[in-house]
XYZ file of C-alpha atoms in Angstrom:
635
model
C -40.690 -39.491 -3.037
C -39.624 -40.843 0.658
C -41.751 -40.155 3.075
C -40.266 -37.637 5.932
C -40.182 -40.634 8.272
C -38.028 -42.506 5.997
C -35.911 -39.820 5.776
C -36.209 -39.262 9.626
C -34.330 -42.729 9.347
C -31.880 -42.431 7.065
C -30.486 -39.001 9.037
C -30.397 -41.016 11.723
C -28.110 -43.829 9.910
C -25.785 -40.906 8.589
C -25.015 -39.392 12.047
C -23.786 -42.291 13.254
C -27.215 -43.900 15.116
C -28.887 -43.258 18.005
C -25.797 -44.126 19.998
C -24.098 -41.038 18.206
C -26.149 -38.570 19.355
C -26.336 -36.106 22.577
C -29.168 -34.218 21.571
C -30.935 -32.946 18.749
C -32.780 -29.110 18.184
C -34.057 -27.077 15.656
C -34.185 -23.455 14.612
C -36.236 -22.073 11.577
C -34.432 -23.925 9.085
C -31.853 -26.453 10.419
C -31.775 -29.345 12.181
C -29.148 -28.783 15.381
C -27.287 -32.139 16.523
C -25.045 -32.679 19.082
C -23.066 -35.477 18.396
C -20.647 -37.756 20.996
C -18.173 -38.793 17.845
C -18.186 -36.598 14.928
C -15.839 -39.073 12.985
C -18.958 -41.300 12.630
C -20.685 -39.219 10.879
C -21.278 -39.929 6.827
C -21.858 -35.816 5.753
C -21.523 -36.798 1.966
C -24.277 -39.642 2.526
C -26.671 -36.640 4.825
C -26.234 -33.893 1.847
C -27.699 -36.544 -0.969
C -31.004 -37.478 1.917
C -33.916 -35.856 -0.286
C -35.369 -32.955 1.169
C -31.907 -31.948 2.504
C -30.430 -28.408 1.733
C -26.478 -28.663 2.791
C -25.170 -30.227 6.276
C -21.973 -28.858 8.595
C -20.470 -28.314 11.375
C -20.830 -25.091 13.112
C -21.073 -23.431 16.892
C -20.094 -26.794 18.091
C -23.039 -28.545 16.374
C -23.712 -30.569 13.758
C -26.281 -28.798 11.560
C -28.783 -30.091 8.472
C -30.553 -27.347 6.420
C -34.234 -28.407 5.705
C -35.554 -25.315 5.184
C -38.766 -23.691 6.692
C -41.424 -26.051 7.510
C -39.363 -28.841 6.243
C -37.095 -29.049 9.329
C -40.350 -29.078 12.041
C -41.439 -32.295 10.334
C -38.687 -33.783 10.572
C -37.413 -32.805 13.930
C -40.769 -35.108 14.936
C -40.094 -38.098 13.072
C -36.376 -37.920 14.399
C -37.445 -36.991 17.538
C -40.222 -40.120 17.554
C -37.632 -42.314 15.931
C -35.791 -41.933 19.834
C -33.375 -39.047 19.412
C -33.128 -37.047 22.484
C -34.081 -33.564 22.591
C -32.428 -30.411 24.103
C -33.482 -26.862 24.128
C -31.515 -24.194 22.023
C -30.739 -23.078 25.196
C -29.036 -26.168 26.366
C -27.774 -26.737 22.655
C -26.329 -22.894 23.228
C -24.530 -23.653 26.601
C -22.932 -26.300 25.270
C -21.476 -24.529 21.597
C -20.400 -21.812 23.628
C -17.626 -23.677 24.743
C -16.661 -23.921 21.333
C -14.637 -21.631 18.906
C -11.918 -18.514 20.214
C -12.993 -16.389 22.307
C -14.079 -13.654 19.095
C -16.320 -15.997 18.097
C -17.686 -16.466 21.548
C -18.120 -12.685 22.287
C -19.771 -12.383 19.107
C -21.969 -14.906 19.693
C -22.669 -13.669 23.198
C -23.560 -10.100 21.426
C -26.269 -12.237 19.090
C -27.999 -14.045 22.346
C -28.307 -10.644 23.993
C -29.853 -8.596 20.980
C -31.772 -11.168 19.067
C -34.325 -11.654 21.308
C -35.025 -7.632 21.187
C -35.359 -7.964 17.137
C -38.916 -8.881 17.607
C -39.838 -5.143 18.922
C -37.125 -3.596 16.797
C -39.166 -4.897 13.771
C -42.446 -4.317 14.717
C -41.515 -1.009 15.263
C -39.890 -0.359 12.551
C -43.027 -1.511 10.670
C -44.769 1.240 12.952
C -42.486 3.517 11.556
C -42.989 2.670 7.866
C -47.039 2.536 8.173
C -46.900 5.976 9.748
C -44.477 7.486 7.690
C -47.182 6.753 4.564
C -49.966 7.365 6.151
C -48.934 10.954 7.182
C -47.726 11.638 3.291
C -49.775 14.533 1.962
C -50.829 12.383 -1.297
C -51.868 9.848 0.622
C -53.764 11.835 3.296
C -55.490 13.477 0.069
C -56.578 9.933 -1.330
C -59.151 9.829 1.893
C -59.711 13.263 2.277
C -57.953 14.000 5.358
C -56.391 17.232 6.133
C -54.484 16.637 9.165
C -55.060 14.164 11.969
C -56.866 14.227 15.210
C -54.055 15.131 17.718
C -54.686 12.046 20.035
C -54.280 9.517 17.063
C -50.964 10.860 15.952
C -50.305 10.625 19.888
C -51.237 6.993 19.778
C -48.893 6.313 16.984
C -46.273 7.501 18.665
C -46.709 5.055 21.339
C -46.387 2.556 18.805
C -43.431 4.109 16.941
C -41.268 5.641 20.117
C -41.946 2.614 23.169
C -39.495 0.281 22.145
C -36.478 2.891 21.775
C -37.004 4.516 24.538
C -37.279 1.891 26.569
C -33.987 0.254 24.269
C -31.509 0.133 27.636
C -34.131 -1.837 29.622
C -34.300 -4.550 26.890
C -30.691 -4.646 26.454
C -30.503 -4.820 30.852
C -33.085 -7.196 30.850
C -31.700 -9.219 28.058
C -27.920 -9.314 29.010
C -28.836 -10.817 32.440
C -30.848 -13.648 31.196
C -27.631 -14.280 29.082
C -25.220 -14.261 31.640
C -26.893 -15.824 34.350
C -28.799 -13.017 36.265
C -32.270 -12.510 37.023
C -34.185 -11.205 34.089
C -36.364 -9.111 36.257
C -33.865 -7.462 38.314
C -32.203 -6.146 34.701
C -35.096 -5.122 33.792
C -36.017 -2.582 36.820
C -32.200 -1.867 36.320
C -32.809 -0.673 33.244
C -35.910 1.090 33.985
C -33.646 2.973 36.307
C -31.189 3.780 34.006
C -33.748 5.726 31.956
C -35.930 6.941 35.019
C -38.261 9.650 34.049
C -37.121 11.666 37.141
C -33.621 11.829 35.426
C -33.043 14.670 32.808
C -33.811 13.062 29.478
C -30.813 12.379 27.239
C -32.362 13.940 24.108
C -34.044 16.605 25.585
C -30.379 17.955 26.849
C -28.420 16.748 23.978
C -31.126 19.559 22.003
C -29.748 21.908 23.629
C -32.767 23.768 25.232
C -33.469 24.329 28.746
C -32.979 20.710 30.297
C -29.685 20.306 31.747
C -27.880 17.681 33.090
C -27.676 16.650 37.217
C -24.245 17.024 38.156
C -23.070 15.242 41.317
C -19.968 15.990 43.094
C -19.753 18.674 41.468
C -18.225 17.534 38.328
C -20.327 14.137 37.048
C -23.080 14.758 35.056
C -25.685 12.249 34.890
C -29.048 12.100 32.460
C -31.078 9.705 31.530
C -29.761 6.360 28.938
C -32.915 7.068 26.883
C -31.214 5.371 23.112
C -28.042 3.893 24.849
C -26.553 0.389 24.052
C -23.115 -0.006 25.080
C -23.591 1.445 28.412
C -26.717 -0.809 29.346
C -24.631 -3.554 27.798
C -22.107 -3.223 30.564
C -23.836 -2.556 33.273
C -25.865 -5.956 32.360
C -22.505 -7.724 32.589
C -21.111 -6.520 35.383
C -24.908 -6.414 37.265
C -25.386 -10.285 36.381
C -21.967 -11.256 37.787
C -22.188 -9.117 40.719
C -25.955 -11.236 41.257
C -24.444 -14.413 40.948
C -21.280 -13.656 43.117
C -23.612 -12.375 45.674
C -26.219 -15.614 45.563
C -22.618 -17.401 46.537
C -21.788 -15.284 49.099
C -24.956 -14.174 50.912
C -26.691 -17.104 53.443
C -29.759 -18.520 51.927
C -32.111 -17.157 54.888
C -31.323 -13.286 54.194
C -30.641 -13.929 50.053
C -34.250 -12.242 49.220
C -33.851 -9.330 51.013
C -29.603 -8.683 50.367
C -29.107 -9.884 47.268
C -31.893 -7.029 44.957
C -31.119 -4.694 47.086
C -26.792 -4.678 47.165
C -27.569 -5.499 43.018
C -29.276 -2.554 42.607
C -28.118 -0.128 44.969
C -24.220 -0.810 43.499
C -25.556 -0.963 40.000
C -27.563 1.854 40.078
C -24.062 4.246 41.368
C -22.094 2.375 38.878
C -24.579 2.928 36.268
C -25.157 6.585 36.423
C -22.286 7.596 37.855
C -19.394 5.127 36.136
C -20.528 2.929 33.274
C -23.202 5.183 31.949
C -21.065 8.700 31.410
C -17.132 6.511 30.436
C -18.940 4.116 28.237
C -21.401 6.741 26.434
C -18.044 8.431 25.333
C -17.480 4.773 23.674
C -20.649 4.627 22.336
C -20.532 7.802 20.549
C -16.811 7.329 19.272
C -18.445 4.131 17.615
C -21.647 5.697 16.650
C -19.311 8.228 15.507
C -17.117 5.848 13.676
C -20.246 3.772 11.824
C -21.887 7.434 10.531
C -18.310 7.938 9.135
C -17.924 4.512 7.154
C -21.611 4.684 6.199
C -21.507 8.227 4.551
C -18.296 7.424 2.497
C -18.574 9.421 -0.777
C -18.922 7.885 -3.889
C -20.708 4.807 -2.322
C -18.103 3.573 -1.117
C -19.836 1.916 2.476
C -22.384 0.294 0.031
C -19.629 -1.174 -2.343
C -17.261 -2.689 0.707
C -20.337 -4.123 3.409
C -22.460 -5.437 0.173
C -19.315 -7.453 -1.170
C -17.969 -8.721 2.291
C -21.445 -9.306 4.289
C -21.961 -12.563 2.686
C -18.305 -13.735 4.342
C -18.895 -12.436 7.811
C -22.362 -14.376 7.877
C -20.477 -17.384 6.571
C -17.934 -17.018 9.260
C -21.211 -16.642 11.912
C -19.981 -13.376 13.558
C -22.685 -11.452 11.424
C -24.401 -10.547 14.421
C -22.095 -7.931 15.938
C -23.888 -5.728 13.010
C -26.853 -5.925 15.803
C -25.164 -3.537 17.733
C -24.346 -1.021 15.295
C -28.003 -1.583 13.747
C -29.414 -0.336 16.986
C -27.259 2.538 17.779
C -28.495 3.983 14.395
C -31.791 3.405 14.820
C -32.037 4.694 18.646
C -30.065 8.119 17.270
C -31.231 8.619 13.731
C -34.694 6.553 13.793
C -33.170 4.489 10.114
C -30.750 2.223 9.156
C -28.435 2.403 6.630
C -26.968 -1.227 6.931
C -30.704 -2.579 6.114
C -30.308 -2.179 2.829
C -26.903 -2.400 2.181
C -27.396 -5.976 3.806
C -30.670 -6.624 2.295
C -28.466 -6.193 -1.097
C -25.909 -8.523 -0.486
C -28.469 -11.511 0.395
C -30.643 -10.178 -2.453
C -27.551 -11.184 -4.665
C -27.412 -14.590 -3.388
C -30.867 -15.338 -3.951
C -30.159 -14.429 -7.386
C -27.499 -16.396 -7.841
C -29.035 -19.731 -6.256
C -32.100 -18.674 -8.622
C -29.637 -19.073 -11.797
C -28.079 -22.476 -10.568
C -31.912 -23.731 -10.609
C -32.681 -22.322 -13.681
C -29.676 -23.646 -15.411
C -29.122 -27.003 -14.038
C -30.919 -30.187 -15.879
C -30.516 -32.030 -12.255
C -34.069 -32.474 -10.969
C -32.360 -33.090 -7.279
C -30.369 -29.920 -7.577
C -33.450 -27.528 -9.124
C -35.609 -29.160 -6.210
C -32.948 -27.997 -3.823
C -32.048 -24.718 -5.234
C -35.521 -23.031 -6.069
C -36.631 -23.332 -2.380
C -33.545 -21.861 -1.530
C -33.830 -19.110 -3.455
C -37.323 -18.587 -2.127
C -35.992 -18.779 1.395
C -33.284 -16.367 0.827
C -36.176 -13.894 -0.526
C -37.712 -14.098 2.807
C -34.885 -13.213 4.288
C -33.069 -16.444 5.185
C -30.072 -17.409 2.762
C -28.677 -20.169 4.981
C -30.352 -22.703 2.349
C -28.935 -20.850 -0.645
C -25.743 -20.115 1.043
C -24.550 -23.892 2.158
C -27.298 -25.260 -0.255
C -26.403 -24.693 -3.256
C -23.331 -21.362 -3.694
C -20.969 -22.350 -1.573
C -21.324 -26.103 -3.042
C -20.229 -24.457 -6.278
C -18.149 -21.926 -5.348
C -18.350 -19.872 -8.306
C -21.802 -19.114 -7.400
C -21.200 -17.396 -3.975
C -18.614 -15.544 -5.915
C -21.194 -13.898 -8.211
C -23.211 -13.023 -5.370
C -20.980 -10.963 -3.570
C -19.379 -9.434 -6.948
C -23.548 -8.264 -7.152
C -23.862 -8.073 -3.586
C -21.342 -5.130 -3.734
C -22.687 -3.073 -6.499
C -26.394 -3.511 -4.978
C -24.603 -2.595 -1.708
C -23.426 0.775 -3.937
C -26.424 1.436 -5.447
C -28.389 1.546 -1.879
C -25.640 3.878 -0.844
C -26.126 6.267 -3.633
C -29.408 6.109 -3.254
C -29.454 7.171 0.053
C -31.841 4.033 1.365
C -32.190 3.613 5.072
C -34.876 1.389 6.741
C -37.096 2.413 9.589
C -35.923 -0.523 11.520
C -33.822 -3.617 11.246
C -33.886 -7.451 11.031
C -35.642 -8.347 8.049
C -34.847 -7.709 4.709
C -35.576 -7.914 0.914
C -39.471 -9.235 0.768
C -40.741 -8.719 3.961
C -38.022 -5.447 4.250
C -40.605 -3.863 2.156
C -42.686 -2.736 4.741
C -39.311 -0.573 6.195
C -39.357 1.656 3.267
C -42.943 2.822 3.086
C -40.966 6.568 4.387
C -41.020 7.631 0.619
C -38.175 5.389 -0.784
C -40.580 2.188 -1.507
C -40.084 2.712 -5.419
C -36.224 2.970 -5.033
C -35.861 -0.073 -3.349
C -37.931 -2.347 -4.831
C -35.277 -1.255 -8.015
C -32.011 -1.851 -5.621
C -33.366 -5.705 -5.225
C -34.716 -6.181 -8.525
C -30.990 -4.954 -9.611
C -29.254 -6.620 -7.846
C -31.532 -10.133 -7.950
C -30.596 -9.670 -11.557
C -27.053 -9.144 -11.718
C -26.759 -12.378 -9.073
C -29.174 -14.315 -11.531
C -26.941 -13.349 -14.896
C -23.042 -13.035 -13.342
C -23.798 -16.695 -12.023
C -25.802 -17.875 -15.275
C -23.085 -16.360 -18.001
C -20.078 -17.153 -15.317
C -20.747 -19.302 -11.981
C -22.338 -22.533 -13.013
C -22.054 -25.444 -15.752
C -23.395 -28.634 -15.253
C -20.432 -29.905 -16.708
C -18.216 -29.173 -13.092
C -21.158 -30.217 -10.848
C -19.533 -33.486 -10.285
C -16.104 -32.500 -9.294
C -17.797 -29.681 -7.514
C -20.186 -32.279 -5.673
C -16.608 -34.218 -4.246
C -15.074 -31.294 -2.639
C -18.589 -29.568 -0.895
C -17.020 -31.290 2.224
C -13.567 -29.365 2.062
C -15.033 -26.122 0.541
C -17.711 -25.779 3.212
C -15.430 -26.150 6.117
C -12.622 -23.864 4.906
C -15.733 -21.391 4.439
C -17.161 -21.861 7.508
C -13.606 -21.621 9.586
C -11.343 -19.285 7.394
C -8.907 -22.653 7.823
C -8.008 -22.250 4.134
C -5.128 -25.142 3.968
C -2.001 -24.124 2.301
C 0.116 -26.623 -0.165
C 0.166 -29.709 1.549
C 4.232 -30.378 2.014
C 6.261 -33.516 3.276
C 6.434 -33.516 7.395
C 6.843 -35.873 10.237
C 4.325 -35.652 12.289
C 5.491 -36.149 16.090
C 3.775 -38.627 18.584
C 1.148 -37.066 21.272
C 1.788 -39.248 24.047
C 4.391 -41.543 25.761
C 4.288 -45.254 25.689
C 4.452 -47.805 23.467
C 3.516 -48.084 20.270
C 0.602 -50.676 19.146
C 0.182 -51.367 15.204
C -3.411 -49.753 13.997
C -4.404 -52.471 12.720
C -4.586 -54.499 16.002
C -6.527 -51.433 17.731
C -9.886 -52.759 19.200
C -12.448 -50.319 17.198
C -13.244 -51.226 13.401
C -13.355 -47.730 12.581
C -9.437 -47.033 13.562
C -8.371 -50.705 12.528
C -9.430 -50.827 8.995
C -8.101 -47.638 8.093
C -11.614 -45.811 6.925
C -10.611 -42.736 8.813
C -6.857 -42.785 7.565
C -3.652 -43.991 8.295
C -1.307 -43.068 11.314
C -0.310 -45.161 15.054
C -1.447 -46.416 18.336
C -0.447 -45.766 21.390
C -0.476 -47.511 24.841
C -0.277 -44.664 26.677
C 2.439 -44.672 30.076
C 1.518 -40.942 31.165
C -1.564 -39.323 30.779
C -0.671 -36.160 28.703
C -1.478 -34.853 24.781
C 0.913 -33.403 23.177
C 0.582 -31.160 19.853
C 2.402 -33.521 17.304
C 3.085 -30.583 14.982
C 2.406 -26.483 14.374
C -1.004 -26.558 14.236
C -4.714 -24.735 14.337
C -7.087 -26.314 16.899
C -9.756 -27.181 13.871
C -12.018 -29.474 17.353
C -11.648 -29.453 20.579
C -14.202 -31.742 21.692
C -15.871 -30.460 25.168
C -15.347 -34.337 26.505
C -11.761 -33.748 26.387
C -11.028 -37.223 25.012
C -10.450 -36.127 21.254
C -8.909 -33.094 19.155
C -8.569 -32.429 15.740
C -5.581 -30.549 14.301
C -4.388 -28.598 10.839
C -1.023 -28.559 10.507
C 0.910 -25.195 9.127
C 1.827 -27.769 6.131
C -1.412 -29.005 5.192
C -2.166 -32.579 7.287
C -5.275 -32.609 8.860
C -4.721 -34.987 12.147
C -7.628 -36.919 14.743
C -5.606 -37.498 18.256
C -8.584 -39.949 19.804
C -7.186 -40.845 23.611
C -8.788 -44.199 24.352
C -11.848 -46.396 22.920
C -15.493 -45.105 23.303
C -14.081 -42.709 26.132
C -16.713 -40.325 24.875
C -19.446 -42.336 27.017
C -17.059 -40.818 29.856
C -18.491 -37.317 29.137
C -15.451 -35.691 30.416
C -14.941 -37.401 33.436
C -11.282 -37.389 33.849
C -10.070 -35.523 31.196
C -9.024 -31.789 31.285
C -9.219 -30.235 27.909
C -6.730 -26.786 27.297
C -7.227 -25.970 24.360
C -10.223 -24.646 22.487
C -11.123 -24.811 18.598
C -9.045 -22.054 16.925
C -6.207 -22.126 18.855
C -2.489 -21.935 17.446
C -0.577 -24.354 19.310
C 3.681 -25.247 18.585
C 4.516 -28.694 18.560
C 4.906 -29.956 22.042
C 2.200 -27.715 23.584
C -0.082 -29.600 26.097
C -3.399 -30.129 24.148
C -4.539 -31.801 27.388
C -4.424 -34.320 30.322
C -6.328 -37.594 30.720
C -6.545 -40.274 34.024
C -5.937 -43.687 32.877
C -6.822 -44.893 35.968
C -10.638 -43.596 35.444
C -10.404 -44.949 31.956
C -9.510 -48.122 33.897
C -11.996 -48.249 36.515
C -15.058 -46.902 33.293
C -13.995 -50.612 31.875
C -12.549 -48.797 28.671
C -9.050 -49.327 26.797
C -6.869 -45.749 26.649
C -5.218 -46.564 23.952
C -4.383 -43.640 22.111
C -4.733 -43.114 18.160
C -3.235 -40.384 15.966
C -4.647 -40.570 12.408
C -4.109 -38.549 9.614
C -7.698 -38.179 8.088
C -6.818 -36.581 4.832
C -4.444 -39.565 3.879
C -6.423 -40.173 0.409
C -4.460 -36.380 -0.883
C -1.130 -37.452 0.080
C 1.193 -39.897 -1.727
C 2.260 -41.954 0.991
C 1.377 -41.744 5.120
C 4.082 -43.850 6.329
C 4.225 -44.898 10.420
C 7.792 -44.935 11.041
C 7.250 -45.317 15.210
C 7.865 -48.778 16.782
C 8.926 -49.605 20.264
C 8.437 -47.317 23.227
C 8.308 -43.726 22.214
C 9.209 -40.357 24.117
C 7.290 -37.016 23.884
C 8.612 -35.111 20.495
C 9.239 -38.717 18.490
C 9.028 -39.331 15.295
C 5.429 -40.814 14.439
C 4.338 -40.475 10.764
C 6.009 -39.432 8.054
C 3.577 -37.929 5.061
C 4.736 -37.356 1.327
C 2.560 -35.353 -0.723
């Protein structure tokens, strides 16, 4: 067995060496690099590293599953072996400039509520402790008739704090994300859900609280259990900071700049945001009760099969916001355990690949995984070992959806959200404990048998190893190619035309990263060569990577180790996901700074999936003009 610094090592080697890398991170269970040239790195030679649970690309970074525990180890040796670090945060700033701008909101709606999970959970667990503690059969096992007023008092404290105070978080929260001061959303907040305001439940009851109504037709209560609306006025009260820090002298910032945030906030809050976007918030709160009580289990059968996908896709974390609207206006959650029963499934199914497998590297890799995904993270099993195989990740969500049913029918709801199946246990101590500890061990075993009778054979597990590259990345991006056809792929720039093999860099030269031109460049523009999806849009500017609508995946690389110029001089506009025609301005580039950097612009177009065509034929020569003939490819 290698020792983790060996391994430490031979990461290292597979990325592309030290030279390759930006920075490097790491979460719970993966390894987070930022690389300068993802072409250089070997991903077949990083999934077969021992101790390694699936490697790709995602967010912008580079990312190797190790698992818990694992991936803290090594993150020292790699880290000691002279990899620089970077915070998440950094790591964050610089993968949101990747992806469309869904993907980007999305992933803006996961910064803001993850770090509220924490309190969400513990609370929950509140909720679940006193729920059984108050049961009559359990009060009975110690004797106790009813409870001393103060300590049922006390547990609300523990059980109530956290949604109450839900706005504030999401205030607070939403300016550290968008550049604000965390402690002026947070007093925000507080305002929003001042106890001198009319408290939102106590009029939406119906008793004898009633709303303030100014001007004599806006009413305005408290934002006691409101997302959306604290939400906004977080975005719009962290903008209006930062334009104001611009705009204000530094001598009289302290004293203008909390006081024109809050006084303007506070009007638009109560007054604007609070009562246009709390019509929004109920029409989706509105909308989620409706999917979620579907008859016939309907909401269970649809979320359970299709969680697995969005998670995949890494927009899972808009279910945050739905999550907490539940849970601040019906104290449970539904989507708990229709979600806990789609990962449940995977588990399962990762658990059957182990079982049935005689490869000692694959059983090493996949019974971890499954134990991770237990706990509650299926990253491992997901890009581990199910999506490897395919078939396997198609059991899970075929059991993923009836588990998903079953918790509808049976009516499950947690008392809080974000975690699930093991630890999840503790949400269901409100009387449904017995029920679903039988949705998981379902559901575990329909994932476990559908993949043992139908998802895995030992006898595939060799082709299946070949394509984890291809599968993984259509997975990951939805950029599911179609047919590959004969096309010409155009030239991206103007200038004349150099022979690949006489290009200065080994790695273009020699043809490892496929076949295609070179161009001396005589203006300093990219051109789309062809219909195409933005697969990379490196944030340097000096590189893209393109699908075409026929099936060529295409590396346009403007210049020779330009990538040391970290952007300097190029202007990048496009982003990853983009649609572009052919002829569309990918971006612009100054050959003079090239120049003066002491670097050669020469321009490369390469079609990196050569090896599934029949022939990749250059069929450029001379000087060529924007929309010229480059490449011709035969499949």
């Amino acid at each position: 067995m290698s020792s983790n610094t060996e391994i430490a090592k031979q990461v290292i080697d597979a990325l592309g060496g030290r030279e390759n890398v930006n920075s490097v991170a790491h979460c719970a269970t993966r390894l987070r690099v930022m690389v300068k040239d993802e072409a250089k790195i070997k991903k077949d030679v990083v999934e077969n590293i021992e101790k390694v649970q699936g490697a790709f690309f995602n967010s912008g970074q580079f990312q190797v599953i190790f698992g818990t525990g694992t991936v803290n180890k090594i993150y020292d040796e790699v880290v000691a072996l002279g990899l620089p670090t970077s915070s998440k945060d950094d790591m964050k700033a610089e993968a949101a400039k990747q992806g469309n701008w869904f993907q980007r909101s999305v992933r803006t709606f996961g910064d803001v509520f993850v770090p509220i999970i924490p309190a969400i959970v513990a609370t929950g667990l509140f909720m679940g402790v006193r729920g059984l503690l108050t049961r009559p059969e359990i009060m009975g096992l110690f004797g106790i008739a009813e409870y001393n007023a103060d300590f049922l008092t006390y547990t609300q404290i523990l059980t109530d704090t956290a949604f109450i105070a839900l706005p504030a978080l999401v205030v607070w929260s939403t300016f550290r994300v968008f550049g604000g001061n965390p402690v002026i959303g947070i007093v925000l907040g507080l305002m929003l859900i001042s106890g001198s305001l009319p408290n939102a439940w106590a009029v939406a009851s119906g008793g004898d609280v009633q709303p303030m109504i100014f001007f004599g037709f806006i009413p305005v209560v408290g934002h006691q259990g409101s997302v959306i609306p604290a939400f906004i006025t977080g975005v719009v009260g962290a903008k209006l900071e930062k334009w104001l820090h611009k705009k204000v002298p530094d001598t009289f910032d302290l004293l203008v700049v909390p006081f024109v945030t809050f006084l303007v906030m506070s009007i638009l809050g109560l007054f604007v945001i609070g009562p246009v976007f709390h019509s929004v918030e109920q029409g989706v709160l509105v909308a989620t009760k409706a999917v979620l009580n579907l008859p016939l289990g309907l909401a269970g059968l649809l979320i359970g099969a299709v969680h697995q996908l969005i998670v995949v896709t890494g927009v899972h974390h808009i279910f945050n916001l739905l999550e907490s609207q539940l849970m601040a206006s019906e104290g449970k959650d539904a989507f708990n355990a229709i979600i806990t029963a789609a990962m449940t499934a995977q588990a399962g199914a990762t658990l059957a690949v182990g079982v049935k497998t005689k490869s000692k590297k694959l059983k090493a890799l996949a019974f971890p995984a499954a134990l991770s995904a237990g706990l509650g993270i299926t990253e491992p099993a997901i890009f581990g070992v199910n999506l490897r195989f395919r078939k396997p990740f198609v059991m899970g969500l075929i059991a993923g959806a009836v588990g998903g049913w079953l918790a509808s029918i049976l009516g499950l709801a947690g008392t809080g959200f974000g975690i699930t199946i093991i630890p999840g246990t503790l949400l269901y101590l409100n009387g449904q404990l017995l029920q679903y500890i039988f949705m998981v061990l379902l559901t575990t075993g329909l994932g476990f048998g559908l993949t043992y009778a139908f998802g895995y054979n030992d006898d595939s597990s060799e082709e299946a190893a070949a394509t984890t590259e291809r599968l993984e990345k259509e997975e990951i991006t939805g950029n599911v190619p179609a047919t590959r056809q004969d096309e010409t792929i155009l030239t991206p720039v103007v200038g004349e035309v150099v022979a690949l093999s006489d290009v200065n860099d080994p790695v273009f030269s020699s043809g490892a990263m496929g076949q295609g031109i070179a161009v001396k460049p005589s203006e300093g523009a990219v051109y789309a060569p062809a219909d195409a999806e933005v697969t990379i849009a490196f944030a340097t500017g000096h590189a893209y990577g393109l699908k075409t609508a026929n099936g060529a995946e295409l590396l346009i690389h403007v210049g020779i180790d330009t990538v040391t110029m970290n952007g300097e001089g190029f202007d990048q506009k496009v982003a990853q996901g983009d649609k572009v025609k052919a002829g569309d301005l990918l971006g612009t580039f100054d050959a003079a700074k090239i120049a003066a950097a002491g670097l050669d612009d020469t321009t490369m177009v390469i079609v990196t999936n050569t090896a599934d065509y029949a022939s990749v034929a250059p069929v450029a020569a001379g000087t060529v003009a924007k929309g010229d003939a480059a490449i011709k490819v035969k499949a």
